[in-house]
Coordinates of C-alpha atoms in Angstrom, one line a residue:
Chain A
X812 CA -35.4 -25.1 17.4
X813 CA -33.9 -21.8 16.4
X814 CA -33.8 -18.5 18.4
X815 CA -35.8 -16.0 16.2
X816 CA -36.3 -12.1 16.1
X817 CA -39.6 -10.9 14.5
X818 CA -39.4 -7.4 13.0
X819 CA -43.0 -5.5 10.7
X820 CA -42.7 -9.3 9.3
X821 CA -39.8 -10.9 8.6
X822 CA -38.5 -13.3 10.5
X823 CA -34.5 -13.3 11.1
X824 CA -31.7 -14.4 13.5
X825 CA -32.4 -12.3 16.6
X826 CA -28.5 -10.3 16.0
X827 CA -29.8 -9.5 12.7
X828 CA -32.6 -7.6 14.0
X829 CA -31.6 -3.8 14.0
X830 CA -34.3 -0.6 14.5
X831 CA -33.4 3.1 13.7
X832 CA -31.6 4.9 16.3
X833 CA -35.0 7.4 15.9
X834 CA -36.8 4.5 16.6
X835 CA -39.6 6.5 19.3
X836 CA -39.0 3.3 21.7
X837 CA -35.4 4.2 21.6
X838 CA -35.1 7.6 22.1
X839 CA -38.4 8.2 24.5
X840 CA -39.4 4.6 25.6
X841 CA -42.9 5.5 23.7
X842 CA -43.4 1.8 23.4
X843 CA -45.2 -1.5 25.2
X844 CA -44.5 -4.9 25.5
X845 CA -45.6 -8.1 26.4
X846 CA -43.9 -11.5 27.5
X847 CA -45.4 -14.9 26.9
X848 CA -44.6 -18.0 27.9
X849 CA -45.2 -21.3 26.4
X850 CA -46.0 -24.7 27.8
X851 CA -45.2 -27.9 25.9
X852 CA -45.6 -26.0 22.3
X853 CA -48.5 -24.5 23.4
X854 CA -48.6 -20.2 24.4
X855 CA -50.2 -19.6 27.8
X856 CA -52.9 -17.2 28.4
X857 CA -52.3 -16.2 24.9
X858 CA -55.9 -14.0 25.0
X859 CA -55.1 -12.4 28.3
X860 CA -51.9 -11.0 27.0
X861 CA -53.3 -9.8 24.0
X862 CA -56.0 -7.8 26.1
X863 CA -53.4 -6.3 28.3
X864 CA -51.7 -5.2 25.1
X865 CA -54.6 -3.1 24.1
X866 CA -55.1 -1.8 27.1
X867 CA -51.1 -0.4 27.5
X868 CA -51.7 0.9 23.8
X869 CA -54.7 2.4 24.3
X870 CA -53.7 4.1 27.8
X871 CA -50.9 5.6 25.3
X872 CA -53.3 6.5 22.3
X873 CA -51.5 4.4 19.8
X874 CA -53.3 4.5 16.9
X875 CA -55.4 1.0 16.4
X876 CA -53.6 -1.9 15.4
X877 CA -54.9 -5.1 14.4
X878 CA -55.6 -7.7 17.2
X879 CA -55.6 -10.8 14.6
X880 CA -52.4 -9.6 13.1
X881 CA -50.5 -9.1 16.3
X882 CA -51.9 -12.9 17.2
X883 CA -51.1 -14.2 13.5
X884 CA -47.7 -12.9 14.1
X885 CA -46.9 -14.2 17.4
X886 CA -48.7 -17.5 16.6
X887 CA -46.4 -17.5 13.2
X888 CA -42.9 -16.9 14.8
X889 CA -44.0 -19.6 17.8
X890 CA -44.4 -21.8 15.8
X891 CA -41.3 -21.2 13.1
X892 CA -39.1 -21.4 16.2
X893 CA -40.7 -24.7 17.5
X894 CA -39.4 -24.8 21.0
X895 CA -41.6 -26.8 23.3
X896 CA -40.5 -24.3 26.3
X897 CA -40.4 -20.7 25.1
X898 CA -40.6 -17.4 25.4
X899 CA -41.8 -14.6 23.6
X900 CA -40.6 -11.2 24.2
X901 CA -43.0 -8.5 21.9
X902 CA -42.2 -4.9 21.6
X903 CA -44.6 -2.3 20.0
X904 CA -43.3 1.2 19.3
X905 CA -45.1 4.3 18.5
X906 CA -42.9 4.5 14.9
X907 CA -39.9 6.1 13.6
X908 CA -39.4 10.1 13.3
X909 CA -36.9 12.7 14.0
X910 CA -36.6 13.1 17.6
X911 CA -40.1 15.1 18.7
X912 CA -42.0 15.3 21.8
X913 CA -45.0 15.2 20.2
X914 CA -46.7 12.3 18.9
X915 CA -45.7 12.0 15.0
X916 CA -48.3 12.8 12.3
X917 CA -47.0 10.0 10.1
X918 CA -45.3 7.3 11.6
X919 CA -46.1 3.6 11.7
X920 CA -45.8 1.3 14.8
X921 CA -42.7 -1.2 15.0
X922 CA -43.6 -4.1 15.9
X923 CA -40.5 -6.4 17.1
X924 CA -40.6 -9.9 18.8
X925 CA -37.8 -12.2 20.0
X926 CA -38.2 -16.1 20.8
X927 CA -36.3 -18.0 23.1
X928 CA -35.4 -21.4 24.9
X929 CA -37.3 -20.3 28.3
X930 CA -35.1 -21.4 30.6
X931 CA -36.3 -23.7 34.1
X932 CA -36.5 -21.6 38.0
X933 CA -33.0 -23.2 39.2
X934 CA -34.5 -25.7 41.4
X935 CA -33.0 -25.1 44.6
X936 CA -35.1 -21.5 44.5
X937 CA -38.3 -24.0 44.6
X938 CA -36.4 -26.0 46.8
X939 CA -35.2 -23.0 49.3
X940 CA -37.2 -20.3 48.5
X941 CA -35.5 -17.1 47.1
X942 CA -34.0 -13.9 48.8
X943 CA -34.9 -10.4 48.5
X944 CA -34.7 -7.1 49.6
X945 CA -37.2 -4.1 49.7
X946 CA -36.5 -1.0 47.7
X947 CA -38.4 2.4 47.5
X948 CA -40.5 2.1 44.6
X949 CA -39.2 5.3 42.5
X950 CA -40.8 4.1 39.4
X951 CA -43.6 6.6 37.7
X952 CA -47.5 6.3 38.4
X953 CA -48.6 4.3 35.6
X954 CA -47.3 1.0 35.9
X955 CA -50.4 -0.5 35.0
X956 CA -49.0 0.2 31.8
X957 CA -46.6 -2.4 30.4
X958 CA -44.1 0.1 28.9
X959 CA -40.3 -0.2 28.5
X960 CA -39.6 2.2 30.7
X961 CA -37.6 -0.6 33.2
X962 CA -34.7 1.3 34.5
X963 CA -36.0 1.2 38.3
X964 CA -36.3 -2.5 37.8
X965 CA -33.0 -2.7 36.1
X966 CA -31.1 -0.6 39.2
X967 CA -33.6 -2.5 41.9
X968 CA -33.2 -6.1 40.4
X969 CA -29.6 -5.1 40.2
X970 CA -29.1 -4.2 43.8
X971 CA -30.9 -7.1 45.1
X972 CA -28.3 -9.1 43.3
X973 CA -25.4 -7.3 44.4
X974 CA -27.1 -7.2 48.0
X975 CA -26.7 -11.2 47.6
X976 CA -30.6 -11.7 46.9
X977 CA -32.1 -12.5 44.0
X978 CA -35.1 -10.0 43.4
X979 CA -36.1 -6.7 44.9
X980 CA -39.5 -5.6 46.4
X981 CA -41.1 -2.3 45.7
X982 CA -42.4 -0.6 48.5
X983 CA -44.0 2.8 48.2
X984 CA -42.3 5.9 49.6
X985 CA -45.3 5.4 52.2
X986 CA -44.8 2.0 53.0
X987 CA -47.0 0.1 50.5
X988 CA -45.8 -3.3 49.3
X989 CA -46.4 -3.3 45.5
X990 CA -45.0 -6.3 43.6
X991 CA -41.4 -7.1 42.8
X992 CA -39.9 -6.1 39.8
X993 CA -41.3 -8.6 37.0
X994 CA -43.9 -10.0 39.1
X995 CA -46.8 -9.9 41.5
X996 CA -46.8 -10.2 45.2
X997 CA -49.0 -12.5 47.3
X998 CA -48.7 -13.1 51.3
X999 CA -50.3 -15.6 53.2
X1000 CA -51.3 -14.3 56.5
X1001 CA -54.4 -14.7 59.0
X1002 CA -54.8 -18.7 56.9
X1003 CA -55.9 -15.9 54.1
X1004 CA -53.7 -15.0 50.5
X1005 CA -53.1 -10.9 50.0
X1006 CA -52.2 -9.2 47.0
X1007 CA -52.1 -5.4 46.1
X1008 CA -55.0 -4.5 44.5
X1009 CA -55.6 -3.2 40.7
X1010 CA -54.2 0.3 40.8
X1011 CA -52.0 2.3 38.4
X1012 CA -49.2 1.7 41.0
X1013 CA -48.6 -1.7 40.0
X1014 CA -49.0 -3.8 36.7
X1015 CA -51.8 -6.1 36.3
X1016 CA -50.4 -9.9 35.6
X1017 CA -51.3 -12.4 34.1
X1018 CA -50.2 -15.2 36.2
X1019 CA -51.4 -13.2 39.2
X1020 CA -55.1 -12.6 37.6
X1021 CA -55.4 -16.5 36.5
X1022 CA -54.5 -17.7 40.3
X1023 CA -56.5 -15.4 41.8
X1024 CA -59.4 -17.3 39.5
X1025 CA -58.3 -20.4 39.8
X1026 CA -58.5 -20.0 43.7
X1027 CA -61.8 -18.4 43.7
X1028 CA -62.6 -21.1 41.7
X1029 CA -62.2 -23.3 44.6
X1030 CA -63.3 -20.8 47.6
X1031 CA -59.9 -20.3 48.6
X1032 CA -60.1 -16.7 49.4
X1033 CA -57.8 -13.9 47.8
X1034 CA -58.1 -10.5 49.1
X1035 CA -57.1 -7.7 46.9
X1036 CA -56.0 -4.9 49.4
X1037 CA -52.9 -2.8 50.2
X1038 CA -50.6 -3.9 53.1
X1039 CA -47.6 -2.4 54.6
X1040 CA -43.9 -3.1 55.1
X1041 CA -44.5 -4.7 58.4
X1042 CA -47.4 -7.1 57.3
X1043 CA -45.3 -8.1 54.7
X1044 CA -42.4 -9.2 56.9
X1045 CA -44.5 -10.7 60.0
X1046 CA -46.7 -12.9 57.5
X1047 CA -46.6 -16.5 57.2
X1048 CA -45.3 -16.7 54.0
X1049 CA -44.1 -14.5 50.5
X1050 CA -44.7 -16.0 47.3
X1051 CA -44.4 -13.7 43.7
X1052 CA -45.8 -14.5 40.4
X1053 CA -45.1 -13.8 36.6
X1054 CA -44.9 -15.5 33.5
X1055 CA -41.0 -16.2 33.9
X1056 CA -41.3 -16.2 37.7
X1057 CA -43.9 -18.3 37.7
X1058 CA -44.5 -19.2 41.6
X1059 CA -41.8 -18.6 43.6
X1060 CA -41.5 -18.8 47.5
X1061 CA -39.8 -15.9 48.9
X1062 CA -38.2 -17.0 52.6
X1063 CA -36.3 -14.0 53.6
X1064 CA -36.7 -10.4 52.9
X1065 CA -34.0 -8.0 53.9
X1066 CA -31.8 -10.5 55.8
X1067 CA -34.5 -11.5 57.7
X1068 CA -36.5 -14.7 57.7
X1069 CA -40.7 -14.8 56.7
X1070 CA -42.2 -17.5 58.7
X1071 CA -40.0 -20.4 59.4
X1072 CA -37.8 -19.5 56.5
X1073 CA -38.8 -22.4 54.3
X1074 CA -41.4 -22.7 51.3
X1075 CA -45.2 -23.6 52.8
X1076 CA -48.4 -24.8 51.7
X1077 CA -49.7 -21.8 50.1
X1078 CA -46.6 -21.4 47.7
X1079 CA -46.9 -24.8 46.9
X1080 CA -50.6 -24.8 46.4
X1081 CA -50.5 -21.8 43.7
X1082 CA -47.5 -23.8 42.0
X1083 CA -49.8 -26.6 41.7
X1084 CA -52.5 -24.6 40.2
X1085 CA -50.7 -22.8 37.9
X1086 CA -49.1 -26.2 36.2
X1087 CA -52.9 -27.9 36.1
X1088 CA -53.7 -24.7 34.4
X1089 CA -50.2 -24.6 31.6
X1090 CA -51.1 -28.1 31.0
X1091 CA -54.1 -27.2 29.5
X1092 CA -58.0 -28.4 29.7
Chain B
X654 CA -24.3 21.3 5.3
X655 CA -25.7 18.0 5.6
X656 CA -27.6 16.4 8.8
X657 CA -25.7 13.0 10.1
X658 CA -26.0 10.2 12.7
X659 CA -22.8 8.8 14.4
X660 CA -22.7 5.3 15.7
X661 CA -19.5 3.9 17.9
X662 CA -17.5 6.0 15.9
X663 CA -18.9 5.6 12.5
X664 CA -20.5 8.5 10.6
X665 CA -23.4 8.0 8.2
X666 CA -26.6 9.3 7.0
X667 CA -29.5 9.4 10.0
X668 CA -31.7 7.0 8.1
X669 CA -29.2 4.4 7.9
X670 CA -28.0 4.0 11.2
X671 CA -29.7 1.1 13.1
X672 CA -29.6 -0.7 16.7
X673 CA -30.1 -3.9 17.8
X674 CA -33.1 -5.0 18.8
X675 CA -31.4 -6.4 21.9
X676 CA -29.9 -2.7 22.6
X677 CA -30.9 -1.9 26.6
X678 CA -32.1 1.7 25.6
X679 CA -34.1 -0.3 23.1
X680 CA -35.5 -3.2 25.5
X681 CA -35.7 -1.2 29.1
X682 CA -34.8 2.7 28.9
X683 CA -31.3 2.1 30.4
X684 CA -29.5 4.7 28.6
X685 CA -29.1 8.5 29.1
X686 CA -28.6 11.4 26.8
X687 CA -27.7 15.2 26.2
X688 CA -28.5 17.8 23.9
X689 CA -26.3 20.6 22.9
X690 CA -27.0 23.4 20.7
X691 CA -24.3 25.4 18.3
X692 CA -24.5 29.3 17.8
X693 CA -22.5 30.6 14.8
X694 CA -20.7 27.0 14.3
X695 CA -19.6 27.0 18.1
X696 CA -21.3 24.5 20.7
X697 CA -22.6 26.0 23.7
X698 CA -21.4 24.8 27.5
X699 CA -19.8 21.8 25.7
X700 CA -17.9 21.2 29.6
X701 CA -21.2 22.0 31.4
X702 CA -22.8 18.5 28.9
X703 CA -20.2 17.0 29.6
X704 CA -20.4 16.9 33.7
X705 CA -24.5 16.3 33.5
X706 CA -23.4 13.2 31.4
X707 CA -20.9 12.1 33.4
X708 CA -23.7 12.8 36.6
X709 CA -26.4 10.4 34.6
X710 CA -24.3 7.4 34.2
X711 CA -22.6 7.7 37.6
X712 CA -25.9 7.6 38.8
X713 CA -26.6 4.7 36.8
X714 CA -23.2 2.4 37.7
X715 CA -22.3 2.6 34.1
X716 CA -18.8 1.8 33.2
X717 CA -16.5 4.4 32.8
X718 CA -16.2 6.3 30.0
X719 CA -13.7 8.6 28.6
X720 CA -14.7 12.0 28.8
X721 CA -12.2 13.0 25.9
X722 CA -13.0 10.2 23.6
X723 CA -17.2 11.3 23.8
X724 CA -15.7 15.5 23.4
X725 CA -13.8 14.4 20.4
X726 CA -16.9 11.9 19.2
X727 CA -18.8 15.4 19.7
X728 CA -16.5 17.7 18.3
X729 CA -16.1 15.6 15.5
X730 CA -19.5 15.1 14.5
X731 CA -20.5 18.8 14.7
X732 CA -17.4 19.8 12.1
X733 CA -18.4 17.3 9.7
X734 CA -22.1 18.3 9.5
X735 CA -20.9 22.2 9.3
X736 CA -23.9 23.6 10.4
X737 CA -23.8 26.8 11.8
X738 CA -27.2 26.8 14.2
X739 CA -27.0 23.2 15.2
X740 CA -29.0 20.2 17.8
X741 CA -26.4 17.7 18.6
X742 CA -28.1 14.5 20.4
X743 CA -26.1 12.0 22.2
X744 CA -27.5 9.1 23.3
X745 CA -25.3 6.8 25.5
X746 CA -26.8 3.2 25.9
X747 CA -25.7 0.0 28.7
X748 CA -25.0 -1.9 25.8
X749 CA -26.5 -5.0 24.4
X750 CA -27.2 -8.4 25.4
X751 CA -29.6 -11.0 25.0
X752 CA -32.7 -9.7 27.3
X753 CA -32.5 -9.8 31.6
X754 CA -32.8 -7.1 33.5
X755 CA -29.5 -7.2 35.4
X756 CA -26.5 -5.4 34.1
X757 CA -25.1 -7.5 31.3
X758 CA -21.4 -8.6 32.2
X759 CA -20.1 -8.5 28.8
X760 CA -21.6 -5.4 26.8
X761 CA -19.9 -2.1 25.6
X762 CA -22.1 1.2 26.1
X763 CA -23.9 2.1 22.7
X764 CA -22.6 6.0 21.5
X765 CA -25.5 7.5 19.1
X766 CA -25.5 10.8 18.1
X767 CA -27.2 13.3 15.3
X768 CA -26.8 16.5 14.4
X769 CA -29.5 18.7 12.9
X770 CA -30.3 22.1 12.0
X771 CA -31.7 23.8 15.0
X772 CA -34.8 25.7 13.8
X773 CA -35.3 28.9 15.7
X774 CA -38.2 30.0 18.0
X775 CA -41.5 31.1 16.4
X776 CA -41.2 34.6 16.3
X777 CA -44.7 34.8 17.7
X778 CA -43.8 32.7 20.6
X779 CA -40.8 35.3 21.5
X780 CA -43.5 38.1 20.9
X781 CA -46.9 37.1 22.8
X782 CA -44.9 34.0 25.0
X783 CA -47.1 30.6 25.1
X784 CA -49.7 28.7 26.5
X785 CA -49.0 26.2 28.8
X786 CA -51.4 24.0 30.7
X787 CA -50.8 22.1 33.8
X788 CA -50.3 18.4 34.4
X789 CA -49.9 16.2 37.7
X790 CA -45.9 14.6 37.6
X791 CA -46.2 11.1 37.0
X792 CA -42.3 10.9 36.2
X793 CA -40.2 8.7 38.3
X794 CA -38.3 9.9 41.7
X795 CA -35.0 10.8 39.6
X796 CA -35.8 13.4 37.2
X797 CA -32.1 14.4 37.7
X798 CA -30.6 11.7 35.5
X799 CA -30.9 12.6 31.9
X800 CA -32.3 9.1 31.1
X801 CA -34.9 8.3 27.7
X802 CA -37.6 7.3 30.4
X803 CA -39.3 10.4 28.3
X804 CA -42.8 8.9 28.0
X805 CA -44.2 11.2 30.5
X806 CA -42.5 14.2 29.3
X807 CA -44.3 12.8 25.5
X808 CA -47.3 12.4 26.9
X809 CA -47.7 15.7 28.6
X810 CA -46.8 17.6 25.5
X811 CA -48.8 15.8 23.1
X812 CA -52.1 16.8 26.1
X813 CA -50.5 20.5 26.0
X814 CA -50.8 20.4 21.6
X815 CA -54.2 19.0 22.4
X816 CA -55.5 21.6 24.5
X817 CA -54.6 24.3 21.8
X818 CA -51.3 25.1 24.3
X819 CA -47.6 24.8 23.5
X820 CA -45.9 22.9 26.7
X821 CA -47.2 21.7 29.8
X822 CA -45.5 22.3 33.2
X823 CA -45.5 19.4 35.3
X824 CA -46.8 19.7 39.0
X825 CA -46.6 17.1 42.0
X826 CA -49.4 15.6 43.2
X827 CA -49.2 18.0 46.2
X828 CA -48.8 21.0 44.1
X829 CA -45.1 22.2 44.4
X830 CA -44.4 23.4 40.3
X831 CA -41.1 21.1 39.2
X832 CA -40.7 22.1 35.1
X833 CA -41.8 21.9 31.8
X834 CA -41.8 19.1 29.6
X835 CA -38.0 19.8 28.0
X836 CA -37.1 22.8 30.1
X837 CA -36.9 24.5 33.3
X838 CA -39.0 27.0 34.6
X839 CA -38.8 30.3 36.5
X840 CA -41.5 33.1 38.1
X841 CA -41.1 36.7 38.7
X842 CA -42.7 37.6 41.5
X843 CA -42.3 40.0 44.6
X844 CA -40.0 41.5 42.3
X845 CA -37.4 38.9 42.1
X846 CA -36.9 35.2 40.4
X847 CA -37.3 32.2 41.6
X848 CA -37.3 28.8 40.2
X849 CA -37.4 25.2 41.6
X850 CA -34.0 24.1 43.6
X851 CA -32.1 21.1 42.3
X852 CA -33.3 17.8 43.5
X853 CA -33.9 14.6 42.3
X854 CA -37.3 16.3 41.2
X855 CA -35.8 17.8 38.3
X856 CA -33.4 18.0 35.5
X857 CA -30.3 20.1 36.4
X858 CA -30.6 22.1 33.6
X859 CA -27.6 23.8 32.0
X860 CA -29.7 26.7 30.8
X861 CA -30.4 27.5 34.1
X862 CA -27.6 27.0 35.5
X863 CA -25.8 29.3 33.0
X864 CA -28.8 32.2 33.7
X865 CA -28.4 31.7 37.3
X866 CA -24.6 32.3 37.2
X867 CA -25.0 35.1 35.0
X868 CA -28.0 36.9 37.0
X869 CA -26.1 36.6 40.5
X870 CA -22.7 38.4 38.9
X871 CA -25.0 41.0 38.1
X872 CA -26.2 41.1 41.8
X873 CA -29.6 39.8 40.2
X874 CA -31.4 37.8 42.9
X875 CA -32.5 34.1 42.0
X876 CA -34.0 32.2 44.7
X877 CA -34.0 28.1 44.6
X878 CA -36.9 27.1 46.4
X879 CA -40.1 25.3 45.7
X880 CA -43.3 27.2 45.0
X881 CA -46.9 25.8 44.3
X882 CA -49.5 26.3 41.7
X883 CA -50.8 29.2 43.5
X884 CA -47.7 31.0 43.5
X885 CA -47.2 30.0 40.0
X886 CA -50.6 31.5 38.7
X887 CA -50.0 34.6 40.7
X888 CA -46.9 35.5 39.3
X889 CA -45.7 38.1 37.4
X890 CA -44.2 36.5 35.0
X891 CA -43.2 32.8 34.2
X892 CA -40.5 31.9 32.2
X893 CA -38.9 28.2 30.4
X894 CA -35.6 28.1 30.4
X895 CA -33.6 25.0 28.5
X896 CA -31.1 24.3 25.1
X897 CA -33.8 24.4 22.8
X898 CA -36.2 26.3 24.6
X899 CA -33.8 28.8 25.1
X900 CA -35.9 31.8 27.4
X901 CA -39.2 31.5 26.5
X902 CA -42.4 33.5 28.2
X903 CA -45.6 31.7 29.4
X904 CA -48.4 33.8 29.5
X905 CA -51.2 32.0 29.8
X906 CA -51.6 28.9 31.9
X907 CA -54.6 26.4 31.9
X908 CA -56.4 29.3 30.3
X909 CA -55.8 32.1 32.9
X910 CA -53.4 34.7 31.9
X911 CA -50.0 35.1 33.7
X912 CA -49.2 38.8 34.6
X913 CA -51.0 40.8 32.6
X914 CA -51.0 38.7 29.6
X915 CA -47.8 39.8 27.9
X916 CA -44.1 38.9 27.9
X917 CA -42.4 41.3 30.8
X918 CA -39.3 42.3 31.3
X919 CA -37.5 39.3 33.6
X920 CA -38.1 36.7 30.3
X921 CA -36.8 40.0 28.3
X922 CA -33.2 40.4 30.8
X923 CA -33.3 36.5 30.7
X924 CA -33.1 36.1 26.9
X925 CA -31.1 39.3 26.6
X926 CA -28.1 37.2 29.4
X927 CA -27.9 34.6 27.3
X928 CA -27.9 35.6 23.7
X929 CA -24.8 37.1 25.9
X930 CA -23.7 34.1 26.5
X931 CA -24.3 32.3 23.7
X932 CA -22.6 34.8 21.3
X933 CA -19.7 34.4 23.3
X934 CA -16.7 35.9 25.0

């Protein structure tokens, strides 16, 4: 079960992989990503990341590249690294060039993939619920796309660990709740789930767009709509979503405590969902 | 004369030098960079670099780093490649470490450098200035750290090449005019200059800083306050101020001519201060 990197096709030990220093991700974080996890050997949602792909590299006008290649490759170094629980990290850069604004005339996307033991949410997070704290969303107004450009979520995610939490929460200068910092947000509030609708302001998950089905699927309502800072701390309960995040109950936000300060129902009911749907049909 | 790429203290040619995959500036933008110019073999406001560096990864919580060891790194670098009219970029990186956003604990910050012949202005832009075309500032809220979140800035330019324009200037969603893409940016108007003050809006640039210093000993007045895209239009003259950009007219904007269409005489002083400067004491 060996760690792998993945680099314009050849497979290698990940501290082999190396990228010119002009490298367009490198040097302008002209580049997009994606993160998949996998379920008993088998990828998750597998079609839904490759459509969000497309969509961050055609927001950026990358030139074409070739959806059954990209899946060929991931599929390939999945299954050379054979771990039952993984994760796939895949990075696709504009190409290599000497440092230029502009977009180069000739340069070919890098395509670059790791894949990882995914390690389990530490239990007592499921058990407890995780703390966080709120931080003024400073990132730019495309984070729709699913670029590298993750320094506000490296200093926000860093904070909140300093701060003695264990994720942040951006809020907009205004007082919109968008998402945390590699996740989705959901309140439960009025017996209803909440979650920021699809705007450039915050990226569009996966997780969060198959529970959102998945409940619909089953009338339990979901409304997509913005709410504020003080919604978010007087509902019932917090719960964020993402591939690595999976479902996780947040039960206190800024030193203070949502709800009763203890995971509820609806945390527990996406959690359920979102295992009967990584199990497979 | 040859053009070189420094890595942690090694020297070699650009093309070789490599980074791992698993480098932060790589993975999540979290690195930050300078770029210094030489005139006649000598590096201009090497100190001045220096500080905005320092400033960047303050800002950033990166471990310290000794200011003499990167001045030598510099210094060294731009004597080996022994080119006269030179671009020295320095990239400073967290480090690298298996992927997460949080600060690694264990990683040394990445030193990348090259040095390049500096190719001079079109003559033609010096002559008839450039076209310029607006676009709405999508950048994140801390545009004074020098960090490779450059996609924006990329993204921008290539829409400026595309609308048969050289740069675009980058305006807030509620109109106040910030900069251009890689530069600064001043108007004439009401007979004096003004350009944008420094704020986390934008870049503290070191060309402006130097013109500003130089303008108010000649009891030249510079005003730092915001202006909007009305002002901006109705100006006399605008002007781009940065390492590579040097002093550069605009004279047309989104297809409306600036002034009366024609370099004046504030870029003219401008340009004329720091070829000053730049040819030394």
């Amino acid at each position: 079960m060996p760690e792998l990197a993945y680099l314009n096709g050849e497979i290698m030990p990940i501290d082999e992989a190396r990228v010119p220093i002009e490298d367009r991700g490198y040097q302008f974080a002209d580049a997009v990503y994606e993160y998949l996890a996998s379920y008993n050997g088998r990828l998750f949602a597998l079609e839904a990341h490759l459509d969000r792909l497309e969509h961050s590299l055609g927001a950026l006008a990358f030139p074409a590249l070739d959806r059954n290649h990209i899946r060929n490759a991931i599929l390939t170094l999945h299954k050379r690294a054979a771990i039952a629980r993984s994760g796939i990290y895949l990075q696709i850069s504009r190409g290599v060039a000497p440092r230029n604004h502009p977009f180069p005339v000739q340069a070919a996307p890098q395509i670059v993939m790791t894949v990882r033991q995914l390690h389990p949410t530490p239990p007592e997070y499921l058990r407890d619920g995780i703390r966080a704290i709120t931080v003024t969303d400073s990132r730019w107004s495309r984070c729709d796309i699913k670029t590298v450009q993750l320094l506000p979520n490296v200093m926000a995610k860093q904070r909140a660990l300093e701060a003695g939490a264990q994720d942040a929460i951006f809020v907009s200068p205004d007082g919109v709740v968008r998402e945390g910092t590699a996740s989705n947000l959901f309140i439960h509030a009025g017996g209803r789930l909440h979650t920021h609708p699809l705007t450039p302001a915050i990226l569009a998950g996966i997780t969060r767009a198959v529970l959102i089905d998945s409940c619909r699927k089953q009338a339990i309502t979901v409304e997509e709509r913005f709410f504020d800072l003080h919604e978010l701390m007087a509902a019932d309960e917090v719960v964020l979503t993402g591939t690595v995040t999976e479902v996780l109950p947040v039960t206190q936000i800024d030193g203070q405590a949502i709800g009763n300060g203890r995971p509820g129902p609806a945390a527990e009911m996406l959690r359920t969902q979102l295992e009967a749907l990584a199990a497979g049909p």
